[in-house]
Every structure is written in structure tokens, then in C-alpha cells.
């Protein structure tokens, strides 16, 4: 495995337009369950109920969701912290090895660890927005209103329905974000996937696009994926220690780009 780390670090050192792509696997080391996994949120909750259409149509469903949120039974948790994997990716950006991170995660942990360019394909649980006028608030601002007694809080400007700024089932992915992620992938000379099983579209398309344009592809994921064959290096291990080792190797290779 050390030779795989060496090779990935060399690609990182040479990269001009590197890209990292992350999924739930990088955040499980922060204690956030992989909600698609065997013990995940969708195994414990009725996924069919959690559609965007149901949220808009059913006030009782919204009230239940707000109750879950203030009781810490949802993605809007505030008690989780970035781990070594997030820190390593922030360091790769600082070193110029990647231009930023494309992520499927909604936990905001990349930004918290110092990544400045993050494309959030599935939105963010750190914000709550109005579905009518688009106004947004930090999540705690609205959750405080729920705790104070509003069971279905509304927009203070237009009265519209409020919802976590995450993308629900039945809701379109943000087009501008997807397009930007596609451009990064087209342009990439180094593409590093971390903690994603690459089963959800359009996620699985990005490394394929990058590969076709000649990028070096590496994946760090605990489990094998259906796309492992297209990667130039595959490491089946935890993100934190593996990425930390890659960054240490990169520092040794390119002392002129201090972290
Ligand atoms: Zn509004």
C-alpha cells in the first residue's frame, strides 16, 4: 500500500488542476452514519415518506421533521467535528494539489476543516431556506424558533415553507453546482475519490469524464466499488490515516509548497 500512497502523492505534487470527490465514507470517521448503509438513516426510517413533494404537501410531516431536527435525530446535528481526512483535503487544496472538493455530503465538515472551494451536490444541512423567496438562515436560527414553540416555522419575509437546504428525494440537484463539478472533472489532471461507493448519478460520471480526458485517478474507499477497474490506484482503507499519509509524502516531495 505504501507504493500506492507514493504514486498518489506524486500525482498530487504534479497536479495543476486536481480535484477531490467525497462521499459519506469520509464523514463516518466523524461519527456521522452512512445513511445508505446497513445501519443508515434510510434503514431506520420510511424513505418513501421523505420526498420533497410530501414535505411541501403535508404539514404533519414537516412538524415531525422539525421535531427530529431539534432532538438531534436528523442530519442537522451540530455535535460533529471534521476528522483527519477532511483536514488532509484542506491541506491538499492549500498546497495547490487540488482546486477544491466536490462532495455528496451535506454536513459542512469540509468548510469547517478549512477547505475553501466546496461544491455541495446535495446541498447543506447547515442552512435552512425559504422554498418561496429563497432567503436562507443558519440552521440554529430556525431551530431555536422550533424549540421556542413554532411547530411549522414559516419565512419571516414571505410566509413561505422553510426547509433544510439539502436536496431531498424528488428534488432537482442544483444545476449550477453540477455544471461546475462537470467542468472541474473535464479539466482535471488528477482526480481523487474518497469515501464514495460511486453508485449514485451524477457522482459516478465525474471520474469517468476525468479519466477520458487523461486524468490520473485514485480512490480511497473502505469497500470495493463497481468502478475500481478504471482507477489507476485503489486503496481499500479508512480515509483519515490514508490521506494523512498521502499529505506527509507530498510534503516530503514538494517542500516548495509548504502546507
Ligand atoms: Zn420567503
Coordinates of N, CA and C in Angstrom, one line a residue, residues 11-258:
X11 N 1.4 12.2 -8.0 CA 0.4 12.8 -8.9 C -0.1 14.1 -8.3
X12 N -0.3 14.1 -7.0 CA -0.7 15.3 -6.3 C 0.3 16.4 -6.4
X13 N 1.6 16.0 -6.3 CA 2.7 17.0 -6.4 C 2.7 17.6 -7.8
X14 N 2.4 16.8 -8.8 CA 2.5 17.3 -10.2 C 1.2 18.0 -10.7
X15 N 0.1 17.8 -10.0 CA -1.2 18.2 -10.5 C -1.3 19.8 -10.6
X16 N -1.9 20.2 -11.7 CA -2.2 21.7 -11.8 C -3.7 21.9 -11.6
X17 N -4.5 20.9 -11.9 CA -5.9 21.1 -11.8 C -6.6 19.8 -11.1
X18 N -6.0 19.5 -10.0 CA -6.5 18.3 -9.3 C -7.9 18.5 -8.7
X19 N -8.6 17.5 -8.5 CA -10.0 17.5 -7.9 C -10.1 16.4 -6.9
X20 N -10.8 16.7 -5.8 CA -11.2 15.6 -4.9 C -12.7 15.4 -4.9
X21 N -13.1 14.2 -4.8 CA -14.6 13.9 -4.8 C -14.9 13.1 -3.5
X22 N -15.8 13.5 -2.7 CA -16.0 12.8 -1.4 C -17.5 12.4 -1.2
X23 N -17.6 11.3 -0.5 CA -18.9 10.8 -0.2 C -19.0 10.5 1.3
X24 N -20.1 9.8 1.7 CA -20.3 9.6 3.2 C -19.2 8.9 3.9
X25 N -18.4 8.1 3.2 CA -17.3 7.4 3.8 C -16.3 8.3 4.6
X26 N -16.1 9.5 4.1 CA -15.1 10.4 4.8 C -15.7 10.9 6.1
X27 N -17.0 11.0 6.2 CA -17.6 11.5 7.4 C -18.0 10.5 8.5
X28 N -18.0 9.2 8.1 CA -18.3 8.2 9.1 C -17.2 8.2 10.2
X29 N -16.0 8.6 9.8 CA -14.9 8.7 10.8 C -15.2 9.9 11.8
X30 N -16.1 10.8 11.5 CA -16.6 11.8 12.4 C -17.8 11.4 13.2
X31 N -18.2 10.2 13.0 CA -19.4 9.7 13.7 C -20.7 9.9 13.0
X32 N -20.7 10.3 11.8 CA -21.9 10.5 11.0 C -22.2 9.2 10.3
X33 N -23.3 8.6 10.6 CA -23.6 7.3 9.9 C -23.8 7.5 8.4
X34 N -23.4 6.5 7.6 CA -23.6 6.5 6.2 C -25.1 6.1 6.0
X35 N -25.9 7.1 5.6 CA -27.3 6.9 5.7 C -27.9 5.9 4.7
X36 N -27.0 5.5 3.7 CA -27.4 4.4 2.8 C -27.0 3.1 3.3
X37 N -26.1 3.1 4.3 CA -25.5 1.8 4.8 C -26.5 0.9 5.6
X38 N -26.0 -0.2 6.0 CA -26.8 -1.2 6.7 C -27.5 -0.6 8.0
X39 N -26.8 0.3 8.7 CA -27.3 0.9 9.9 C -27.8 2.3 9.7
X40 N -27.9 2.6 8.4 CA -28.2 4.0 8.0 C -29.6 4.5 8.3
X41 N -29.7 5.8 8.1 CA -30.9 6.5 8.4 C -32.1 5.9 7.6
X42 N -31.9 5.5 6.3 CA -33.0 5.0 5.5 C -33.4 3.6 5.8
X43 N -32.5 2.9 6.6 CA -33.0 1.6 7.1 C -33.8 1.7 8.3
X44 N -33.7 2.9 9.0 CA -34.4 3.1 10.2 C -35.7 3.9 10.0
X45 N -35.8 4.6 8.9 CA -36.9 5.4 8.6 C -37.6 5.0 7.3
X46 N -38.8 5.4 7.1 CA -39.5 5.1 5.9 C -39.1 6.0 4.8
X47 N -38.2 5.6 3.9 CA -37.6 6.5 2.9 C -38.7 7.1 2.0
X48 N -39.8 6.3 1.7 CA -40.8 6.7 0.8 C -41.5 8.0 1.2
X49 N -41.5 8.2 2.6 CA -42.2 9.3 3.1 C -41.4 10.6 2.9
X50 N -40.1 10.4 2.8 CA -39.2 11.6 2.8 C -38.9 12.2 1.5
X51 N -40.0 12.4 0.7 CA -39.9 13.1 -0.6 C -40.1 14.6 -0.4
X52 N -39.6 15.3 -1.4 CA -39.8 16.8 -1.4 C -41.3 17.1 -1.5
X53 N -42.0 16.3 -2.4 CA -43.4 16.6 -2.6 C -44.2 16.4 -1.3
X54 N -43.9 15.3 -0.5 CA -44.6 15.1 0.7 C -44.3 16.2 1.7
X55 N -43.1 16.7 1.7 CA -42.7 17.8 2.7 C -43.5 19.0 2.4
X56 N -43.7 19.3 1.1 CA -44.4 20.5 0.8 C -45.9 20.4 1.1
X57 N -46.4 19.2 0.8 CA -47.9 18.9 0.9 C -48.4 18.7 2.3
X58 N -47.6 18.1 3.2 CA -48.1 17.6 4.4 C -47.5 18.3 5.6
X59 N -48.3 19.2 6.3 CA -47.8 19.9 7.4 C -47.4 19.0 8.6
X60 N -48.1 17.9 8.7 CA -47.8 16.9 9.8 C -46.4 16.3 9.6
X61 N -46.1 16.1 8.3 CA -44.8 15.5 8.0 C -43.7 16.6 8.4
X62 N -43.9 17.8 8.0 CA -43.0 18.9 8.3 C -42.7 19.0 9.8
X63 N -43.9 18.9 10.6 CA -43.7 19.0 12.1 C -42.9 17.9 12.6
X64 N -43.1 16.7 12.1 CA -42.3 15.6 12.5 C -40.8 15.8 12.2
X65 N -40.6 16.3 11.0 CA -39.2 16.6 10.6 C -38.5 17.6 11.5
X66 N -39.3 18.7 11.9 CA -38.7 19.7 12.8 C -38.4 19.1 14.1
X67 N -39.4 18.3 14.6 CA -39.2 17.6 15.9 C -37.9 16.8 15.9
X68 N -37.7 16.0 14.8 CA -36.5 15.2 14.7 C -35.2 16.1 14.7
X69 N -35.3 17.2 14.0 CA -34.2 18.1 13.9 C -33.8 18.6 15.3
X70 N -34.7 19.1 16.1 CA -34.4 19.7 17.3 C -34.0 18.7 18.4
X71 N -34.4 17.4 18.1 CA -34.0 16.4 19.0 C -32.7 15.7 18.6
X72 N -32.0 16.3 17.5 CA -30.8 15.7 17.1 C -30.9 14.4 16.4
X73 N -32.1 14.1 15.9 CA -32.3 12.8 15.2 C -32.3 13.0 13.7
X74 N -31.6 14.1 13.2 CA -31.6 14.3 11.8 C -30.2 14.7 11.3
X75 N -30.1 15.1 10.1 CA -28.7 15.5 9.6 C -28.3 16.8 10.1
X76 N -29.2 17.6 10.7 CA -28.9 18.9 11.2 C -28.3 18.8 12.6
X77 N -27.3 18.0 12.8 CA -26.6 17.9 14.1 C -25.5 18.9 14.1
X78 N -25.2 19.3 15.3 CA -24.1 20.3 15.5 C -23.0 19.8 16.3
X79 N -23.1 18.5 16.7 CA -22.1 17.9 17.6 C -21.0 17.2 16.9
X80 N -20.9 17.3 15.6 CA -19.8 16.5 14.9 C -18.7 17.4 14.4
X81 N -17.5 16.9 14.4 CA -16.3 17.7 14.0 C -15.6 17.0 12.9
X82 N -14.9 17.8 12.1 CA -14.1 17.3 11.0 C -13.1 16.3 11.5
X83 N -12.6 15.3 10.7 CA -11.6 14.4 11.1 C -10.4 14.6 10.2
X84 N -9.4 13.7 10.4 CA -8.1 13.8 9.8 C -8.2 13.8 8.2
X85 N -9.3 13.1 7.7 CA -9.5 13.0 6.3 C -9.9 14.4 5.7
X86 N -10.8 15.1 6.4 CA -11.2 16.5 6.0 C -9.9 17.4 6.0
X87 N -9.2 17.3 7.1 CA -8.0 18.2 7.3 C -7.0 17.9 6.2
X88 N -6.8 16.7 5.8 CA -5.8 16.3 4.8 C -6.3 17.0 3.4
X89 N -7.6 16.9 3.1 CA -8.0 17.5 1.9 C -7.9 19.0 1.9
X90 N -8.1 19.7 3.1 CA -7.9 21.1 3.2 C -6.5 21.4 2.9
X91 N -5.6 20.6 3.4 CA -4.1 20.8 3.2 C -3.8 20.6 1.7
X92 N -4.4 19.6 1.0 CA -4.1 19.4 -0.4 C -4.6 20.6 -1.2
X93 N -5.7 21.3 -0.8 CA -6.1 22.5 -1.5 C -5.1 23.6 -1.3
X94 N -4.7 23.7 0.0 CA -3.7 24.8 0.4 C -2.4 24.6 -0.4
X95 N -2.0 23.3 -0.6 CA -0.7 23.0 -1.3 C -0.9 23.2 -2.9
X96 N -2.1 23.4 -3.3 CA -2.3 23.5 -4.8 C -2.5 22.2 -5.5
X97 N -2.5 21.1 -4.7 CA -2.7 19.8 -5.4 C -4.1 19.5 -5.9
X98 N -5.1 20.2 -5.2 CA -6.4 20.1 -5.8 C -7.0 21.5 -5.8
X99 N -7.9 21.8 -6.7 CA -8.5 23.1 -6.7 C -9.7 23.2 -5.7
X100 N -10.2 22.1 -5.3 CA -11.3 22.1 -4.4 C -11.9 20.7 -4.2
X101 N -13.1 20.6 -3.6 CA -13.7 19.3 -3.3 C -15.1 19.3 -3.8
X102 N -15.5 18.3 -4.6 CA -16.9 18.0 -5.0 C -17.4 17.0 -3.9
X103 N -18.5 17.3 -3.3 CA -18.9 16.4 -2.2 C -20.4 16.0 -2.4
X104 N -20.7 14.8 -2.0 CA -22.1 14.3 -1.8 C -22.6 14.6 -0.4
X105 N -21.7 15.1 0.5 CA -22.1 15.2 1.9 C -22.8 16.6 2.1
X106 N -23.6 16.6 3.2 CA -24.3 17.8 3.5 C -23.9 18.3 4.9
X107 N -22.8 17.8 5.4 CA -22.5 18.1 6.8 C -21.7 19.3 7.0
X108 N -21.2 19.9 5.9 CA -20.4 21.1 6.1 C -19.0 20.9 6.7
X109 N -18.5 19.7 6.8 CA -17.3 19.4 7.5 C -16.0 19.8 6.7
X110 N -16.2 19.8 5.4 CA -15.0 20.3 4.6 C -14.7 21.8 4.9
X111 N -15.7 22.6 4.8 CA -15.5 24.0 5.1 C -15.0 24.2 6.5
X112 N -15.6 23.4 7.4 CA -15.2 23.6 8.8 C -13.7 23.3 9.0
X113 N -13.1 22.4 8.2 CA -11.7 22.0 8.4 C -10.8 22.9 7.5
X114 N -11.4 23.8 6.8 CA -10.5 24.8 6.1 C -10.5 24.7 4.5
X115 N -11.3 23.8 4.0 CA -11.5 23.8 2.5 C -12.2 25.0 2.1
X116 N -11.8 25.7 1.1 CA -12.5 27.0 0.7 C -13.4 26.8 -0.5
X117 N -13.0 25.9 -1.4 CA -13.8 25.7 -2.6 C -14.5 24.3 -2.5
X118 N -15.8 24.3 -2.2 CA -16.5 23.0 -2.0 C -17.8 23.1 -2.8
X119 N -18.0 22.1 -3.7 CA -19.2 22.0 -4.5 C -20.1 21.0 -3.8
X120 N -21.2 21.4 -3.2 CA -22.1 20.5 -2.5 C -23.2 20.1 -3.4
X121 N -23.1 18.9 -3.9 CA -24.1 18.4 -4.9 C -25.5 18.2 -4.3
X122 N -25.5 17.9 -3.0 CA -26.7 17.6 -2.3 C -27.1 18.7 -1.3
X123 N -26.6 19.9 -1.5 CA -26.9 21.0 -0.6 C -26.2 20.9 0.8
X124 N -26.8 21.6 1.7 CA -26.1 21.7 3.0 C -27.1 21.7 4.2
X125 N -26.8 20.9 5.2 CA -27.7 20.9 6.4 C -27.4 22.0 7.3
X126 N -26.4 22.8 7.0 CA -26.0 23.9 7.9 C -26.9 25.2 7.7
X127 N -27.7 25.1 6.6 CA -28.6 26.3 6.3 C -30.0 25.8 6.2
X128 N -31.0 26.7 6.4 CA -32.4 26.5 6.2 C -32.9 27.6 5.3
X129 N -33.6 27.2 4.3 CA -34.1 28.2 3.3 C -35.6 28.2 3.1
X130 N -36.0 29.4 2.6 CA -37.5 29.5 2.2 C -37.7 29.0 0.8
X131 N -38.7 28.1 0.7 CA -38.9 27.5 -0.6 C -39.6 28.5 -1.6
X132 N -40.1 29.6 -1.1 CA -40.7 30.6 -2.0 C -39.7 31.7 -2.4
X133 N -39.2 32.4 -1.4 CA -38.4 33.6 -1.8 C -36.9 33.3 -1.8
X134 N -36.5 32.1 -1.3 CA -35.1 31.7 -1.4 C -34.2 32.3 -0.2
X135 N -34.7 33.1 0.7 CA -34.0 33.6 1.8 C -33.4 32.4 2.6
X136 N -32.2 32.6 3.1 CA -31.5 31.5 3.9 C -31.1 32.0 5.3
X137 N -31.1 31.1 6.2 CA -30.6 31.3 7.6 C -29.7 30.2 8.0
X138 N -28.7 30.5 8.9 CA -28.0 29.4 9.6 C -29.0 28.5 10.3
X139 N -28.8 27.2 10.2 CA -29.8 26.3 10.8 C -30.2 26.6 12.2
X140 N -29.3 26.9 13.1 CA -29.6 27.1 14.5 C -30.7 28.2 14.7
X141 N -30.6 29.2 13.9 CA -31.6 30.4 14.0 C -33.0 29.9 13.9
X142 N -33.3 29.0 13.0 CA -34.7 28.5 12.8 C -35.0 27.4 13.8
X143 N -34.0 26.6 14.2 CA -34.2 25.5 15.1 C -34.6 26.1 16.5
X144 N -34.0 27.3 16.8 CA -34.3 28.0 18.1 C -35.8 28.3 18.1
X145 N -36.3 28.7 16.9 CA -37.8 29.1 16.9 C -38.6 27.8 17.1
X146 N -38.2 26.7 16.6 CA -38.9 25.4 16.8 C -38.9 25.1 18.3
X147 N -37.7 25.2 18.9 CA -37.6 24.9 20.3 C -38.5 25.8 21.1
X148 N -38.6 27.1 20.7 CA -39.5 28.1 21.4 C -41.0 27.9 21.2
X149 N -41.3 26.9 20.3 CA -42.7 26.6 20.2 C -43.4 26.6 18.8
X150 N -42.7 27.1 17.8 CA -43.2 27.0 16.4 C -43.1 25.6 15.9
X151 N -44.2 24.9 15.6 CA -44.0 23.5 15.2 C -43.8 23.4 13.7
X152 N -44.2 24.5 12.9 CA -44.0 24.5 11.5 C -43.6 25.9 11.1
X153 N -42.3 26.3 11.4 CA -41.9 27.7 11.2 C -42.0 28.1 9.8
X154 N -42.4 29.4 9.6 CA -42.5 30.0 8.2 C -41.5 31.1 8.0
X155 N -41.3 31.4 6.8 CA -40.4 32.5 6.4 C -40.9 33.9 7.0
X156 N -40.0 34.6 7.6 CA -40.4 35.9 8.2 C -40.7 37.0 7.2
X157 N -40.2 36.7 6.0 CA -40.4 37.7 4.9 C -41.6 37.5 4.1
X158 N -41.9 36.2 3.7 CA -43.0 36.0 2.8 C -44.0 34.9 3.3
X159 N -43.7 34.3 4.4 CA -44.6 33.3 4.9 C -44.5 31.9 4.3
X160 N -43.5 31.8 3.4 CA -43.2 30.5 2.7 C -42.8 29.4 3.6
X161 N -42.9 28.2 3.1 CA -42.4 27.0 3.8 C -40.9 27.0 4.0
X162 N -40.4 26.7 5.1 CA -39.0 26.6 5.3 C -38.5 25.1 5.3
X163 N -37.3 24.9 4.8 CA -36.8 23.5 4.6 C -35.3 23.6 4.7
X164 N -34.7 22.6 5.3 CA -33.3 22.4 5.3 C -32.7 22.5 3.9
X165 N -31.6 23.2 3.7 CA -31.1 23.5 2.3 C -30.4 22.2 1.7
X166 N -30.9 21.1 2.1 CA -30.4 19.8 1.5 C -31.3 19.4 0.4
X167 N -30.8 18.5 -0.5 CA -31.6 18.1 -1.6 C -32.4 16.8 -1.2
X168 N -33.7 16.8 -1.3 CA -34.5 15.7 -0.9 C -34.7 14.8 -2.1
X169 N -35.2 13.6 -1.8 CA -35.7 12.7 -2.9 C -36.8 13.5 -3.6
X170 N -36.8 13.4 -5.0 CA -37.8 14.1 -5.7 C -37.5 15.6 -6.0
X171 N -36.3 16.0 -5.5 CA -35.9 17.4 -5.7 C -34.7 17.4 -6.7
X172 N -34.7 18.4 -7.6 CA -33.6 18.5 -8.5 C -32.3 18.9 -7.8
X173 N -31.2 18.3 -8.3 CA -29.9 18.7 -7.8 C -29.6 20.2 -8.3
X174 N -28.9 21.0 -7.6 CA -28.6 22.3 -8.0 C -27.8 22.3 -9.3
X175 N -28.4 22.9 -10.4 CA -27.9 22.7 -11.7 C -26.5 23.4 -11.9
X176 N -26.4 24.6 -11.3 CA -25.1 25.3 -11.4 C -24.0 24.6 -10.7
X177 N -24.3 23.9 -9.6 CA -23.2 23.2 -8.9 C -22.8 22.0 -9.7
X178 N -23.8 21.2 -10.3 CA -23.5 20.1 -11.0 C -22.7 20.4 -12.3
X179 N -23.0 21.6 -12.9 CA -22.3 22.0 -14.1 C -20.8 22.4 -13.8
X180 N -20.7 23.0 -12.6 CA -19.3 23.4 -12.2 C -18.5 22.1 -11.9
X181 N -19.1 21.2 -11.2 CA -18.4 19.9 -10.9 C -18.0 19.2 -12.2
X182 N -18.9 19.2 -13.2 CA -18.6 18.6 -14.5 C -17.4 19.3 -15.2
X183 N -17.4 20.7 -15.1 CA -16.3 21.4 -15.7 C -15.0 21.0 -15.0
X184 N -15.0 21.0 -13.7 CA -13.8 20.6 -12.9 C -13.3 19.2 -13.4
X185 N -14.2 18.3 -13.6 CA -13.9 16.9 -14.0 C -13.3 16.9 -15.4
X186 N -13.9 17.6 -16.3 CA -13.4 17.7 -17.7 C -11.9 18.2 -17.7
X187 N -11.7 19.1 -16.8 CA -10.4 19.8 -16.8 C -9.3 19.2 -15.9
X188 N -9.7 18.1 -15.2 CA -8.8 17.6 -14.1 C -7.6 16.8 -14.7
X189 N -6.5 17.0 -14.1 CA -5.3 16.1 -14.4 C -5.1 15.1 -13.3
X190 N -5.8 15.3 -12.2 CA -5.6 14.3 -11.0 C -7.0 14.3 -10.4
X191 N -7.6 13.1 -10.2 CA -8.9 13.0 -9.6 C -8.9 12.0 -8.5
X192 N -9.2 12.5 -7.3 CA -9.1 11.6 -6.1 C -10.4 11.4 -5.4
X193 N -10.9 10.2 -5.5 CA -12.2 9.9 -4.8 C -12.0 9.4 -3.4
X194 N -12.8 9.9 -2.5 CA -12.6 9.5 -1.1 C -14.0 9.1 -0.5
X195 N -14.1 7.9 0.0 CA -15.3 7.5 0.7 C -16.6 7.6 0.0
X196 N -16.6 7.2 -1.3 CA -17.8 7.1 -2.1 C -17.9 5.8 -2.8
X197 N -19.0 5.2 -2.8 CA -19.2 3.9 -3.5 C -19.5 4.2 -4.9
X198 N -19.7 5.4 -5.3 CA -19.9 5.8 -6.7 C -21.1 5.1 -7.4
X199 N -22.2 5.0 -6.6 CA -23.4 4.3 -7.2 C -24.4 5.3 -7.6
X200 N -24.3 6.5 -7.1 CA -25.4 7.5 -7.4 C -25.0 8.4 -8.5
X201 N -25.9 8.6 -9.5 CA -25.7 9.6 -10.6 C -26.0 11.0 -10.0
X202 N -25.3 12.0 -10.4 CA -24.2 12.0 -11.4 C -22.8 11.7 -10.9
X203 N -22.7 11.4 -9.6 CA -21.4 11.2 -9.0 C -20.6 10.2 -9.8
X204 N -21.1 9.1 -10.2 CA -20.3 8.1 -10.9 C -19.8 8.5 -12.2
X205 N -20.4 9.6 -12.8 CA -20.0 10.1 -14.1 C -18.7 10.9 -14.0
X206 N -18.5 11.6 -12.9 CA -17.4 12.6 -12.8 C -16.0 11.9 -13.0
X207 N -15.7 10.8 -12.3 CA -14.4 10.1 -12.5 C -14.2 9.6 -14.0
X208 N -15.4 9.1 -14.5 CA -15.3 8.6 -15.9 C -14.9 9.7 -16.9
X209 N -15.5 10.9 -16.7 CA -15.2 12.1 -17.5 C -13.8 12.4 -17.4
X210 N -13.3 12.5 -16.1 CA -11.9 12.9 -15.9 C -10.9 11.9 -16.5
X211 N -11.2 10.6 -16.4 CA -10.4 9.5 -16.9 C -10.3 9.7 -18.5
X212 N -11.4 9.9 -19.1 CA -11.4 10.0 -20.5 C -10.6 11.2 -21.0
X213 N -10.4 12.2 -20.2 CA -9.6 13.4 -20.5 C -8.2 13.2 -20.1
X214 N -7.8 12.0 -19.6 CA -6.4 11.7 -19.3 C -6.0 12.0 -17.8
X215 N -6.9 12.2 -16.9 CA -6.5 12.5 -15.5 C -6.0 11.2 -14.9
X216 N -5.1 11.3 -13.9 CA -4.7 10.2 -13.1 C -5.8 10.0 -12.0
X217 N -6.3 8.8 -11.9 CA -7.5 8.5 -11.0 C -7.0 7.7 -9.8
X218 N -7.4 8.1 -8.6 CA -7.2 7.4 -7.4 C -8.4 7.3 -6.5
X219 N -8.6 6.2 -5.9 CA -9.8 6.1 -5.0 C -9.3 5.5 -3.6
X220 N -9.8 6.1 -2.5 CA -9.6 5.6 -1.2 C -11.0 5.4 -0.6
X221 N -11.4 4.1 -0.5 CA -12.7 3.7 0.0 C -12.6 2.4 0.7
X222 N -13.3 2.3 1.8 CA -13.2 1.1 2.6 C -13.6 -0.2 1.8
X223 N -14.6 -0.1 1.0 CA -15.1 -1.2 0.2 C -14.8 -1.1 -1.2
X224 N -14.7 -2.2 -1.9 CA -14.5 -2.1 -3.4 C -15.8 -1.5 -4.0
X225 N -15.6 -0.9 -5.2 CA -16.7 -0.3 -5.9 C -16.8 -0.9 -7.3
X226 N -17.9 -0.7 -8.0 CA -18.0 -1.3 -9.3 C -17.1 -0.6 -10.3
X227 N -16.6 0.6 -9.9 CA -15.8 1.4 -10.9 C -14.3 1.2 -10.6
X228 N -13.9 0.4 -9.6 CA -12.5 0.2 -9.2 C -11.6 0.0 -10.4
X229 N -12.0 -0.7 -11.4 CA -11.2 -1.0 -12.6 C -10.7 0.2 -13.4
X230 N -11.4 1.3 -13.3 CA -11.0 2.4 -14.1 C -10.0 3.3 -13.4
X231 N -9.7 3.0 -12.1 CA -8.8 3.8 -11.3 C -7.4 3.3 -11.5
X232 N -6.4 4.2 -11.5 CA -5.0 3.9 -11.6 C -4.4 3.4 -10.3
X233 N -5.0 3.9 -9.2 CA -4.6 3.4 -7.9 C -5.9 3.2 -7.0
X234 N -6.0 2.1 -6.3 CA -7.1 1.8 -5.5 C -6.6 1.4 -4.1
X235 N -7.1 2.1 -3.1 CA -6.8 1.8 -1.7 C -8.1 1.5 -0.9
X236 N -8.2 0.3 -0.4 CA -9.4 0.0 0.4 C -9.0 0.1 1.9
X237 N -9.2 1.3 2.4 CA -8.8 1.6 3.8 C -9.6 2.9 4.2
X238 N -9.4 3.2 5.5 CA -10.0 4.4 6.1 C -9.4 5.7 5.5
X239 N -10.3 6.7 5.4 CA -9.8 7.9 4.7 C -8.8 8.7 5.6
X240 N -9.0 8.8 6.8 CA -8.2 9.7 7.7 C -6.7 9.3 7.6
X241 N -6.3 8.1 8.1 CA -4.9 7.7 8.1 C -4.3 7.7 6.7
X242 N -5.1 7.3 5.7 CA -4.6 7.1 4.3 C -4.3 8.5 3.7
X243 N -5.2 9.4 3.8 CA -5.0 10.8 3.3 C -3.9 11.5 4.1
X244 N -3.8 11.3 5.4 CA -2.7 11.9 6.1 C -1.4 11.4 5.6
X245 N -1.3 10.1 5.3 CA 0.0 9.6 4.8 C 0.3 10.2 3.4
X246 N -0.7 10.4 2.6 CA -0.5 11.0 1.3 C 0.0 12.4 1.4
X247 N -0.6 13.2 2.4 CA -0.2 14.6 2.6 C 1.3 14.6 3.1
X248 N 1.6 13.7 4.0 CA 3.0 13.7 4.5 C 4.0 13.4 3.4
X249 N 3.6 12.5 2.6 CA 4.5 12.1 1.4 C 4.6 13.3 0.5
X250 N 3.5 14.0 0.3 CA 3.5 15.2 -0.6 C 4.5 16.2 -0.1
X251 N 4.4 16.4 1.2 CA 5.2 17.5 1.9 C 6.7 17.1 1.6
X252 N 7.0 15.8 1.7 CA 8.4 15.4 1.5 C 8.9 15.6 0.1
X253 N 7.9 15.5 -0.9 CA 8.2 15.6 -2.3 C 8.3 17.0 -2.7
X254 N 7.5 17.9 -2.2 CA 7.5 19.3 -2.7 C 7.6 20.3 -1.6
X255 N 8.8 20.4 -1.0 CA 9.0 21.4 0.1 C 8.7 22.8 -0.3
X256 N 8.7 23.1 -1.6 CA 8.4 24.5 -2.0 C 6.9 24.9 -1.9
X257 N 6.1 23.9 -1.7 CA 4.7 24.2 -1.5 C 4.3 23.9 0.0
X258 N 4.8 24.7 0.9 CA 4.5 24.3 2.3 C 3.1 24.4 2.7

